[in-house]
mmCIF file of C-alpha atoms in Angstrom:
data_model
loop_
_atom_site.group_PDB
_atom_site.id
_atom_site.type_symbol
_atom_site.label_atom_id
_atom_site.label_comp_id
_atom_site.label_asym_id
_atom_site.label_seq_id
_atom_site.Cartn_x
_atom_site.Cartn_y
_atom_site.Cartn_z
ATOM 1 C CA UNK F 161 10.707 47.201 -46.733
ATOM 2 C CA UNK F 162 9.278 44.135 -48.456
ATOM 3 C CA UNK F 163 12.117 41.953 -47.132
ATOM 4 C CA UNK F 164 11.523 43.241 -43.599
ATOM 5 C CA UNK F 165 7.809 42.469 -43.891
ATOM 6 C CA UNK F 166 8.562 38.888 -45.038
ATOM 7 C CA UNK F 167 10.929 38.336 -42.138
ATOM 8 C CA UNK F 168 8.319 39.511 -39.634
ATOM 9 C CA UNK F 169 5.644 37.393 -41.330
ATOM 10 C CA UNK F 170 7.759 34.206 -41.213
ATOM 11 C CA UNK F 171 8.707 34.899 -37.588
ATOM 12 C CA UNK F 172 5.051 35.225 -36.621
ATOM 13 C CA UNK F 173 4.247 32.062 -38.573
ATOM 14 C CA UNK F 174 6.903 30.071 -36.698
ATOM 15 C CA UNK F 175 5.637 31.356 -33.358
ATOM 16 C CA UNK F 176 2.068 30.409 -34.307
ATOM 17 C CA UNK F 177 3.104 26.880 -35.240
ATOM 18 C CA UNK F 178 5.011 26.489 -31.990
ATOM 19 C CA UNK F 179 2.050 27.640 -29.898
ATOM 20 C CA UNK F 180 -0.322 25.372 -31.850
ATOM 21 C CA UNK F 181 1.972 22.434 -31.278
ATOM 22 C CA UNK F 182 2.036 23.057 -27.521
ATOM 23 C CA UNK F 183 -1.739 23.293 -27.367
ATOM 24 C CA UNK F 184 -2.263 20.111 -29.354
ATOM 25 C CA UNK F 185 0.234 18.118 -27.308
ATOM 26 C CA UNK F 186 -2.187 17.882 -24.405
ATOM 27 C CA UNK F 187 -4.927 16.172 -26.429
ATOM 28 C CA UNK F 188 -3.166 13.842 -28.848
ATOM 29 C CA UNK F 189 -3.232 10.101 -28.146
ATOM 30 C CA UNK F 190 0.110 8.415 -27.411
ATOM 31 C CA UNK F 191 2.322 8.025 -30.497
ATOM 32 C CA UNK F 192 3.871 4.767 -29.188
ATOM 33 C CA UNK F 193 2.476 1.206 -29.068
ATOM 34 C CA UNK F 194 0.294 0.537 -26.002
ATOM 35 C CA UNK F 195 0.405 -3.052 -24.817
ATOM 36 C CA UNK F 196 -1.424 -4.245 -21.721
ATOM 37 C CA UNK F 197 -0.078 -7.341 -19.962
ATOM 38 C CA UNK F 198 -2.601 -9.588 -18.282
ATOM 39 C CA UNK F 199 -1.437 -10.610 -14.780
ATOM 40 C CA UNK F 200 -4.178 -13.041 -13.821
ATOM 41 C CA UNK F 201 -6.959 -13.342 -11.192
ATOM 42 C CA UNK F 202 -9.446 -13.868 -13.990
ATOM 43 C CA UNK F 203 -13.029 -14.142 -12.836
ATOM 44 C CA UNK F 204 -12.483 -12.517 -9.412
ATOM 45 C CA UNK F 205 -14.148 -9.323 -8.201
ATOM 46 C CA UNK F 206 -11.164 -7.309 -6.916
ATOM 47 C CA UNK F 207 -12.187 -4.419 -4.689
ATOM 48 C CA UNK F 208 -8.785 -2.782 -4.292
ATOM 49 C CA UNK F 209 -5.166 -2.967 -5.444
ATOM 50 C CA UNK F 210 -2.339 -2.017 -3.078
ATOM 51 C CA UNK F 211 1.318 -1.617 -4.073
ATOM 52 C CA UNK F 212 3.595 -1.879 -1.033
ATOM 53 C CA UNK F 213 7.396 -2.343 -0.962
ATOM 54 C CA UNK F 214 7.381 -3.543 -4.565
ATOM 55 C CA UNK F 215 4.710 -6.189 -3.979
ATOM 56 C CA UNK F 216 1.187 -5.991 -5.445
ATOM 57 C CA UNK F 217 -1.732 -7.009 -3.237
ATOM 58 C CA UNK F 218 -5.226 -7.743 -4.512
ATOM 59 C CA UNK F 219 -8.078 -7.368 -2.021
ATOM 60 C CA UNK F 220 -10.552 -9.846 -3.486
ATOM 61 C CA UNK F 221 -13.459 -9.512 -1.087
ATOM 62 C CA UNK F 222 -14.929 -12.910 -0.221
ATOM 63 C CA UNK F 223 -12.148 -14.586 -2.265
ATOM 64 C CA UNK F 224 -9.559 -13.378 0.272
ATOM 65 C CA UNK F 225 -6.184 -11.691 -0.145
ATOM 66 C CA UNK F 226 -3.616 -12.317 -2.920
ATOM 67 C CA UNK F 227 -0.063 -11.106 -3.470
ATOM 68 C CA UNK F 228 2.210 -10.846 -6.506
ATOM 69 C CA UNK F 229 5.785 -10.660 -5.288
ATOM 70 C CA UNK F 230 7.413 -9.332 -8.461
ATOM 71 C CA UNK F 231 4.700 -7.566 -10.421
ATOM 72 C CA UNK F 232 7.072 -5.519 -12.621
ATOM 73 C CA UNK F 233 8.821 -8.667 -13.891
ATOM 74 C CA UNK F 234 7.550 -11.870 -15.394
ATOM 75 C CA UNK F 235 5.798 -13.055 -12.257
ATOM 76 C CA UNK F 236 2.153 -13.911 -12.820
ATOM 77 C CA UNK F 237 1.802 -16.495 -10.038
ATOM 78 C CA UNK F 238 -0.345 -14.965 -7.337
ATOM 79 C CA UNK F 239 0.225 -16.123 -3.766
ATOM 80 C CA UNK F 240 -3.016 -16.789 -1.857
ATOM 81 C CA UNK F 241 -2.745 -15.385 1.687
ATOM 82 C CA UNK F 242 -6.068 -16.629 3.064
ATOM 83 C CA UNK F 243 -9.122 -14.876 4.550
ATOM 84 C CA UNK F 244 -11.636 -16.149 1.968
ATOM 85 C CA UNK F 245 -15.257 -16.919 2.837
ATOM 86 C CA UNK F 246 -17.582 -17.871 0.011
ATOM 87 C CA UNK F 247 -20.649 -17.294 2.221
ATOM 88 C CA UNK F 248 -20.137 -13.522 2.092
ATOM 89 C CA UNK F 249 -21.790 -11.636 -0.769
ATOM 90 C CA UNK F 250 -20.033 -9.787 -3.591
ATOM 91 C CA UNK F 251 -18.070 -6.692 -2.598
ATOM 92 C CA UNK F 252 -17.806 -7.962 0.975
ATOM 93 C CA UNK F 253 -14.844 -9.489 2.784
ATOM 94 C CA UNK F 254 -11.254 -8.295 2.395
ATOM 95 C CA UNK F 255 -11.385 -4.561 1.579
ATOM 96 C CA UNK F 256 -7.848 -3.157 2.141
ATOM 97 C CA UNK F 257 -4.340 -3.990 3.381
ATOM 98 C CA UNK F 258 -1.337 -2.101 4.796
ATOM 99 C CA UNK F 259 2.099 -3.556 5.583
ATOM 100 C CA UNK F 260 4.963 -3.019 8.002
ATOM 101 C CA UNK F 261 7.929 -5.339 7.359
ATOM 102 C CA UNK F 262 6.452 -8.864 7.737
ATOM 103 C CA UNK F 263 3.317 -7.647 9.553
ATOM 104 C CA UNK F 264 0.099 -7.213 7.551
ATOM 105 C CA UNK F 265 -3.171 -5.538 8.502
ATOM 106 C CA UNK F 266 -6.323 -6.401 6.584
ATOM 107 C CA UNK F 267 -9.708 -4.711 6.876
ATOM 108 C CA UNK F 268 -12.961 -6.607 6.407
ATOM 109 C CA UNK F 269 -16.438 -5.520 5.432
ATOM 110 C CA UNK F 270 -19.250 -8.013 5.929
ATOM 111 C CA UNK F 271 -23.020 -7.902 6.508
ATOM 112 C CA UNK F 272 -25.334 -8.637 9.406
ATOM 113 C CA UNK F 273 -25.536 -12.354 8.646
ATOM 114 C CA UNK F 274 -21.730 -12.809 8.763
ATOM 115 C CA UNK F 275 -20.718 -10.145 11.224
ATOM 116 C CA UNK F 276 -17.776 -12.188 12.542
ATOM 117 C CA UNK F 277 -16.050 -11.511 9.217
ATOM 118 C CA UNK F 278 -15.898 -7.752 9.883
ATOM 119 C CA UNK F 279 -13.055 -5.897 11.529
ATOM 120 C CA UNK F 280 -9.258 -6.354 11.377
ATOM 121 C CA UNK F 281 -7.066 -9.362 10.742
ATOM 122 C CA UNK F 282 -3.361 -9.115 11.624
ATOM 123 C CA UNK F 283 -0.506 -11.319 10.459
ATOM 124 C CA UNK F 284 2.998 -11.233 11.948
ATOM 125 C CA UNK F 285 4.468 -13.773 9.493
ATOM 126 C CA UNK F 286 3.878 -12.118 6.122
ATOM 127 C CA UNK F 287 0.418 -13.588 5.623
ATOM 128 C CA UNK F 288 0.945 -17.212 6.685
ATOM 129 C CA UNK F 289 -1.284 -17.028 9.800
ATOM 130 C CA UNK F 290 -3.883 -14.478 10.965
ATOM 131 C CA UNK F 291 -5.269 -13.154 14.244
ATOM 132 C CA UNK F 292 -8.555 -11.255 14.564
ATOM 133 C CA UNK F 293 -8.175 -7.882 16.280
ATOM 134 C CA UNK F 294 -11.148 -6.336 18.051
ATOM 135 C CA UNK F 295 -9.564 -4.157 20.764
ATOM 136 C CA UNK F 296 -11.161 -0.733 20.833
ATOM 137 C CA UNK F 297 -13.860 -1.294 18.262
ATOM 138 C CA UNK F 298 -17.302 -0.200 19.423
ATOM 139 C CA UNK F 299 -20.172 -2.603 18.900
ATOM 140 C CA UNK F 300 -22.818 -1.418 16.512
ATOM 141 C CA UNK F 301 -26.249 -0.935 18.033
ATOM 142 C CA UNK F 302 -27.861 -2.349 14.923
ATOM 143 C CA UNK F 303 -25.705 -5.486 14.702
ATOM 144 C CA UNK F 304 -23.759 -7.335 17.418
ATOM 145 C CA UNK F 305 -20.425 -6.867 15.702
ATOM 146 C CA UNK F 306 -17.288 -4.869 15.528
ATOM 147 C CA UNK F 307 -16.809 -2.186 12.901
ATOM 148 C CA UNK F 308 -17.303 -2.902 9.230
ATOM 149 C CA UNK F 309 -14.024 -1.543 7.900
ATOM 150 C CA UNK F 310 -13.676 -0.285 4.344
ATOM 151 C CA UNK F 311 -10.280 1.371 3.969
ATOM 152 C CA UNK F 312 -6.882 1.676 5.689
ATOM 153 C CA UNK F 313 -4.034 4.211 5.503
ATOM 154 C CA UNK F 314 -0.623 4.501 7.162
ATOM 155 C CA UNK F 315 0.932 7.692 8.433
ATOM 156 C CA UNK F 316 3.914 8.703 6.265
ATOM 157 C CA UNK F 317 5.625 9.963 9.431
ATOM 158 C CA UNK F 318 5.108 6.909 11.659
ATOM 159 C CA UNK F 319 4.288 3.563 10.060
ATOM 160 C CA UNK F 320 2.791 2.261 13.324
ATOM 161 C CA UNK F 321 -0.062 4.795 13.031
ATOM 162 C CA UNK F 322 -3.006 3.603 10.915
ATOM 163 C CA UNK F 323 -6.498 4.994 10.284
ATOM 164 C CA UNK F 324 -9.532 3.017 9.164
ATOM 165 C CA UNK F 325 -12.728 4.240 7.537
ATOM 166 C CA UNK F 326 -15.842 2.222 8.299
ATOM 167 C CA UNK F 327 -19.570 1.854 7.849
ATOM 168 C CA UNK F 328 -21.096 1.948 11.280
ATOM 169 C CA UNK F 329 -23.706 3.559 13.472
ATOM 170 C CA UNK F 330 -21.212 4.022 16.341
ATOM 171 C CA UNK F 331 -18.108 5.671 14.893
ATOM 172 C CA UNK F 332 -16.843 7.223 11.706
ATOM 173 C CA UNK F 333 -13.143 6.363 11.619
ATOM 174 C CA UNK F 334 -10.720 4.528 13.900
ATOM 175 C CA UNK F 335 -7.103 5.313 14.763
ATOM 176 C CA UNK F 336 -4.386 2.846 15.844
ATOM 177 C CA UNK F 337 -0.949 3.902 17.137
ATOM 178 C CA UNK F 338 0.464 0.345 17.497
ATOM 179 C CA UNK F 339 -0.128 -0.954 13.951
ATOM 180 C CA UNK F 340 -3.516 -2.414 14.609
ATOM 181 C CA UNK F 341 -3.179 -4.021 18.054
ATOM 182 C CA UNK F 342 -5.615 -1.507 19.563
ATOM 183 C CA UNK F 343 -7.928 1.176 18.165
ATOM 184 C CA UNK F 344 -9.668 4.365 19.304
ATOM 185 C CA UNK F 345 -12.681 6.110 17.809
ATOM 186 C CA UNK F 346 -12.529 9.434 16.020
ATOM 187 C CA UNK F 347 -16.059 10.713 15.493
ATOM 188 C CA UNK F 348 -16.786 13.192 12.725
ATOM 189 C CA UNK F 349 -20.572 13.438 12.510
ATOM 190 C CA UNK F 350 -22.438 14.786 15.556
ATOM 191 C CA UNK F 351 -25.341 12.435 14.903
ATOM 192 C CA UNK F 352 -24.797 8.754 14.280
ATOM 193 C CA UNK F 353 -25.921 7.390 10.942
ATOM 194 C CA UNK F 354 -25.222 4.231 9.006
ATOM 195 C CA UNK F 355 -22.849 5.894 6.525
ATOM 196 C CA UNK F 356 -19.798 4.697 4.590
ATOM 197 C CA UNK F 357 -16.468 6.438 5.087
ATOM 198 C CA UNK F 358 -14.791 5.113 1.941
ATOM 199 C CA UNK F 359 -11.948 7.657 2.236
ATOM 200 C CA UNK F 360 -9.641 7.979 5.228
ATOM 201 C CA UNK F 361 -6.303 9.455 4.322
ATOM 202 C CA UNK F 362 -3.256 10.957 6.011
ATOM 203 C CA UNK F 363 -1.834 14.142 4.510
ATOM 204 C CA UNK F 364 1.637 13.352 3.054
ATOM 205 C CA UNK F 365 3.408 16.459 4.406
ATOM 206 C CA UNK F 366 1.335 17.686 7.370
ATOM 207 C CA UNK F 367 1.963 15.275 10.203
ATOM 208 C CA UNK F 368 -1.256 15.526 12.231
ATOM 209 C CA UNK F 369 -3.632 16.011 9.288
ATOM 210 C CA UNK F 370 -6.345 13.485 8.292
ATOM 211 C CA UNK F 371 -8.938 13.751 5.529
ATOM 212 C CA UNK F 372 -12.080 11.614 5.501
ATOM 213 C CA UNK F 373 -14.804 11.347 2.896
ATOM 214 C CA UNK F 374 -18.143 9.658 2.461
ATOM 215 C CA UNK F 375 -21.267 9.484 0.330
ATOM 216 C CA UNK F 376 -24.788 9.630 1.805
ATOM 217 C CA UNK F 377 -27.603 8.053 -0.168
ATOM 218 C CA UNK F 378 -30.970 9.788 -0.101
ATOM 219 C CA UNK F 379 -33.049 9.722 -3.283
ATOM 220 C CA UNK F 380 -29.749 10.856 -4.799
ATOM 221 C CA UNK F 381 -26.173 10.463 -3.568
ATOM 222 C CA UNK F 382 -24.461 13.455 -1.934
ATOM 223 C CA UNK F 383 -20.672 13.702 -1.223
ATOM 224 C CA UNK F 384 -19.063 14.944 1.991
ATOM 225 C CA UNK F 385 -15.377 15.603 2.768
ATOM 226 C CA UNK F 386 -13.840 16.516 6.133
ATOM 227 C CA UNK F 387 -10.406 17.609 7.392
ATOM 228 C CA UNK F 388 -8.729 17.362 10.786
ATOM 229 C CA UNK F 389 -5.376 18.928 11.723
ATOM 230 C CA UNK F 390 -5.167 17.345 15.214
ATOM 231 C CA UNK F 391 -5.307 13.583 14.588
ATOM 232 C CA UNK F 392 -9.088 13.515 14.421
ATOM 233 C CA UNK F 393 -9.997 15.398 17.589
ATOM 234 C CA UNK F 394 -11.745 18.178 15.666
ATOM 235 C CA UNK F 395 -13.088 18.290 12.132
ATOM 236 C CA UNK F 396 -13.709 20.949 9.474
ATOM 237 C CA UNK F 397 -16.278 20.447 6.733
ATOM 238 C CA UNK F 398 -14.616 20.865 3.323
ATOM 239 C CA UNK F 399 -17.267 19.604 0.906
ATOM 240 C CA UNK F 400 -20.920 19.270 1.856
ATOM 241 C CA UNK F 401 -23.500 18.837 -0.850
ATOM 242 C CA UNK F 402 -26.842 19.048 0.973
ATOM 243 C CA UNK F 403 -29.837 16.928 0.008
ATOM 244 C CA UNK F 404 -31.582 17.989 -3.167
ATOM 245 C CA UNK F 405 -34.143 15.540 -4.650
ATOM 246 C CA UNK F 406 -33.758 17.169 -8.085
ATOM 247 C CA UNK F 407 -29.949 17.074 -8.152
ATOM 248 C CA UNK F 408 -28.124 14.245 -9.923
ATOM 249 C CA UNK F 409 -26.172 11.773 -7.825
ATOM 250 C CA UNK F 410 -22.556 12.737 -7.172
ATOM 251 C CA UNK F 411 -20.111 10.177 -5.756
ATOM 252 C CA UNK F 412 -16.922 11.226 -4.004
ATOM 253 C CA UNK F 413 -14.485 8.586 -5.271
ATOM 254 C CA UNK F 414 -10.935 9.631 -4.370
ATOM 255 C CA UNK F 415 -8.596 12.400 -3.235
ATOM 256 C CA UNK F 416 -4.934 13.129 -3.916
ATOM 257 C CA UNK F 417 -2.439 15.633 -2.512
ATOM 258 C CA UNK F 418 0.378 17.614 -4.043
ATOM 259 C CA UNK F 419 3.751 16.232 -3.003
ATOM 260 C CA UNK F 420 5.232 19.705 -2.540
ATOM 261 C CA UNK F 421 2.431 22.255 -2.035
ATOM 262 C CA UNK F 422 0.717 21.156 1.178
ATOM 263 C CA UNK F 423 -2.409 23.277 0.568
ATOM 264 C CA UNK F 424 -3.177 21.674 -2.787
ATOM 265 C CA UNK F 425 -5.671 18.816 -3.071
ATOM 266 C CA UNK F 426 -7.400 17.060 -5.961
ATOM 267 C CA UNK F 427 -10.829 15.412 -5.618
ATOM 268 C CA UNK F 428 -12.589 13.006 -7.986
ATOM 269 C CA UNK F 429 -16.364 13.461 -8.054
ATOM 270 C CA UNK F 430 -18.194 11.503 -10.762
ATOM 271 C CA UNK F 431 -16.849 12.613 -14.166
ATOM 272 C CA UNK F 432 -14.948 15.573 -12.782
ATOM 273 C CA UNK F 433 -11.622 16.278 -11.063
ATOM 274 C CA UNK F 434 -11.660 19.464 -9.009
ATOM 275 C CA UNK F 435 -8.640 21.168 -7.481
ATOM 276 C CA UNK F 436 -8.093 23.457 -4.511
ATOM 277 C CA UNK F 437 -4.889 25.341 -3.635
ATOM 278 C CA UNK F 438 -6.167 26.582 -0.256
ATOM 279 C CA UNK F 439 -7.048 23.408 1.711
ATOM 280 C CA UNK F 440 -10.508 23.193 0.138
ATOM 281 C CA UNK F 441 -11.729 26.747 0.750
ATOM 282 C CA UNK F 442 -12.190 27.352 -2.982
ATOM 283 C CA UNK F 443 -12.330 24.951 -5.906
ATOM 284 C CA UNK F 444 -11.754 25.014 -9.665
ATOM 285 C CA UNK F 445 -12.496 22.313 -12.256
ATOM 286 C CA UNK F 446 -9.271 20.672 -13.348
ATOM 287 C CA UNK F 447 -10.739 18.148 -15.763
ATOM 288 C CA UNK F 448 -14.177 16.940 -16.909
ATOM 289 C CA UNK F 449 -14.705 13.816 -19.019
ATOM 290 C CA UNK F 450 -18.103 15.158 -20.120
ATOM 291 C CA UNK F 451 -19.938 11.976 -19.164
ATOM 292 C CA UNK F 452 -17.475 9.685 -20.929
ATOM 293 C CA UNK F 453 -16.468 7.905 -17.724
ATOM 294 C CA UNK F 454 -16.455 8.116 -13.940
ATOM 295 C CA UNK F 455 -13.163 8.875 -12.201
ATOM 296 C CA UNK F 456 -12.330 6.163 -9.656
ATOM 297 C CA UNK F 457 -8.767 7.094 -8.652
ATOM 298 C CA UNK F 458 -6.238 9.917 -8.670
ATOM 299 C CA UNK F 459 -2.587 9.042 -7.988
ATOM 300 C CA UNK F 460 0.061 11.676 -7.417
ATOM 301 C CA UNK F 461 3.818 11.358 -7.993
ATOM 302 C CA UNK F 462 5.568 11.256 -4.590
ATOM 303 C CA UNK F 463 8.392 13.551 -5.679
ATOM 304 C CA UNK F 464 6.938 15.678 -8.469
ATOM 305 C CA UNK F 465 3.996 17.942 -7.736
ATOM 306 C CA UNK F 466 3.190 18.326 -11.446
ATOM 307 C CA UNK F 467 2.577 14.644 -12.224
ATOM 308 C CA UNK F 468 -0.702 12.847 -11.569
ATOM 309 C CA UNK F 469 -2.506 9.945 -13.244
ATOM 310 C CA UNK F 470 -6.272 9.479 -13.012
ATOM 311 C CA UNK F 471 -8.289 6.354 -13.731
ATOM 312 C CA UNK F 472 -11.744 6.628 -15.233
ATOM 313 C CA UNK F 473 -14.129 3.899 -16.348
ATOM 314 C CA UNK F 474 -12.783 3.902 -19.895
ATOM 315 C CA UNK F 475 -9.343 5.589 -19.921
ATOM 316 C CA UNK F 476 -6.303 6.689 -17.976
ATOM 317 C CA UNK F 477 -5.375 10.374 -18.043
ATOM 318 C CA UNK F 478 -2.094 12.072 -17.135
ATOM 319 C CA UNK F 479 -1.100 15.607 -16.215
ATOM 320 C CA UNK F 480 2.462 16.905 -16.050
ATOM 321 C CA UNK F 481 1.531 20.495 -15.172
ATOM 322 C CA UNK F 482 -0.359 20.062 -11.890
ATOM 323 C CA UNK F 483 -3.757 19.644 -13.482
ATOM 324 C CA UNK F 484 -3.745 22.534 -15.930
ATOM 325 C CA UNK F 485 -3.998 20.153 -18.874
ATOM 326 C CA UNK F 486 -4.705 16.416 -19.080
ATOM 327 C CA UNK F 487 -3.641 13.926 -21.739
ATOM 328 C CA UNK F 488 -5.379 10.661 -22.646
ATOM 329 C CA UNK F 489 -2.685 8.199 -21.638
ATOM 330 C CA UNK F 490 -4.331 4.923 -22.652
ATOM 331 C CA UNK F 491 -7.735 3.332 -23.075
ATOM 332 C CA UNK F 492 -8.933 0.377 -20.989
ATOM 333 C CA UNK F 493 -7.686 -3.086 -21.960
ATOM 334 C CA UNK F 494 -9.420 -4.617 -24.939
ATOM 335 C CA UNK F 495 -12.491 -6.776 -24.262
ATOM 336 C CA UNK F 496 -13.023 -5.316 -20.780
ATOM 337 C CA UNK F 497 -16.096 -3.353 -19.779
ATOM 338 C CA UNK F 498 -14.426 -0.950 -17.368
ATOM 339 C CA UNK F 499 -11.411 -0.197 -15.164
ATOM 340 C CA UNK F 500 -12.076 0.243 -11.471
ATOM 341 C CA UNK F 501 -8.787 0.703 -9.596
ATOM 342 C CA UNK F 502 -5.304 2.022 -10.281
ATOM 343 C CA UNK F 503 -1.926 1.906 -8.567
ATOM 344 C CA UNK F 504 1.296 3.351 -10.029
ATOM 345 C CA UNK F 505 4.914 2.288 -9.579
ATOM 346 C CA UNK F 506 6.452 5.664 -10.384
ATOM 347 C CA UNK F 507 10.027 4.460 -10.108
ATOM 348 C CA UNK F 508 9.625 1.743 -12.760
ATOM 349 C CA UNK F 509 6.965 3.571 -14.808
ATOM 350 C CA UNK F 510 4.564 0.693 -14.316
ATOM 351 C CA UNK F 511 0.851 1.000 -13.647
ATOM 352 C CA UNK F 512 -1.651 -1.643 -12.623
ATOM 353 C CA UNK F 513 -5.442 -1.666 -13.087
ATOM 354 C CA UNK F 514 -8.294 -3.813 -12.003
ATOM 355 C CA UNK F 515 -10.948 -4.543 -14.631
ATOM 356 C CA UNK F 516 -14.580 -5.658 -14.514
ATOM 357 C CA UNK F 517 -16.356 -7.890 -17.031
ATOM 358 C CA UNK F 518 -16.535 -9.980 -18.954
ATOM 359 C CA UNK F 519 -13.877 -11.944 -17.089
ATOM 360 C CA UNK F 520 -12.309 -9.374 -14.706
ATOM 361 C CA UNK F 521 -8.619 -9.574 -13.806
ATOM 362 C CA UNK F 522 -5.487 -7.454 -13.291
ATOM 363 C CA UNK F 523 -3.515 -5.746 -16.070
ATOM 364 C CA UNK F 524 -0.126 -4.025 -16.187
ATOM 365 C CA UNK F 525 1.186 -1.282 -18.469
ATOM 366 C CA UNK F 526 4.656 0.168 -18.921
ATOM 367 C CA UNK F 527 4.011 3.821 -19.742
ATOM 368 C CA UNK F 528 6.300 6.611 -20.971
#
């Protein structure tokens, strides 16, 4: 009887240790050396990083557009592709880029004193020369200019189809079906307001589906997220946080989709990542940094629904179980104040971040 009791006791002890090990594995820091590699562009305010066909693009606002042709290797020589204008203020100028073979589309965001630097620039020779595109853009009533464009996205089903989010009092997003040669408006809000649609994204598995998000500044900032299943003809409100002067500001920063479950979406709002498995009808909290850093980006693995990496101000976090648990992957590079943008090369297990202060710049990490 005593021997039987001991066997049961040791069996339970082993099971307890196994369960404890599984629980702890989601919170432990990496047990391997973490080495960031500095890739350059020191001193520049980079608004967005784009990884396309193995090349890394840096949208540097008024400094123009830069490209690193072999970012996963030893290449640290950035190629300047033009479009700089020092007269434009910080966080203005080149805001995003999409590519199709040797053709590049670049969005611009300016201000009323340099309105001719807003809109789309198109290059047919891989960034050597540029042509301004204005076909289909509605003139703002406040400023005599085309749209101030903030973000671009390509359809995963047809690379000629592009959407653009803008800040405008005439339209909310624009749609092009000929890779930027002409554009049509897709209005979301019934009343025109000078708002910023920082998010305009195609769904990766639902062909006609577009998601668009913005933040409206009152005394506090309130997030809004919309969904269309018919290429922007009609819109459904997914997230709408009405004005409340006593509520803290909440910024909608990014969204990501599951690569396999088309009804699953992740949204970054301030220090929290929320998740929906029913196209945004209901939400649960997937992760909360508890005020330790704002989430700027969420990036999903294109072929594995369980893997996502999120970038906060201070750290990168990874989930391998579709957001049930998150692991601290790595802290920001040493001697930097914050990380602001993240792109992931899933095939080569490389990630790239943009940093702010004291000297800014782009960093690379080979993760496991």
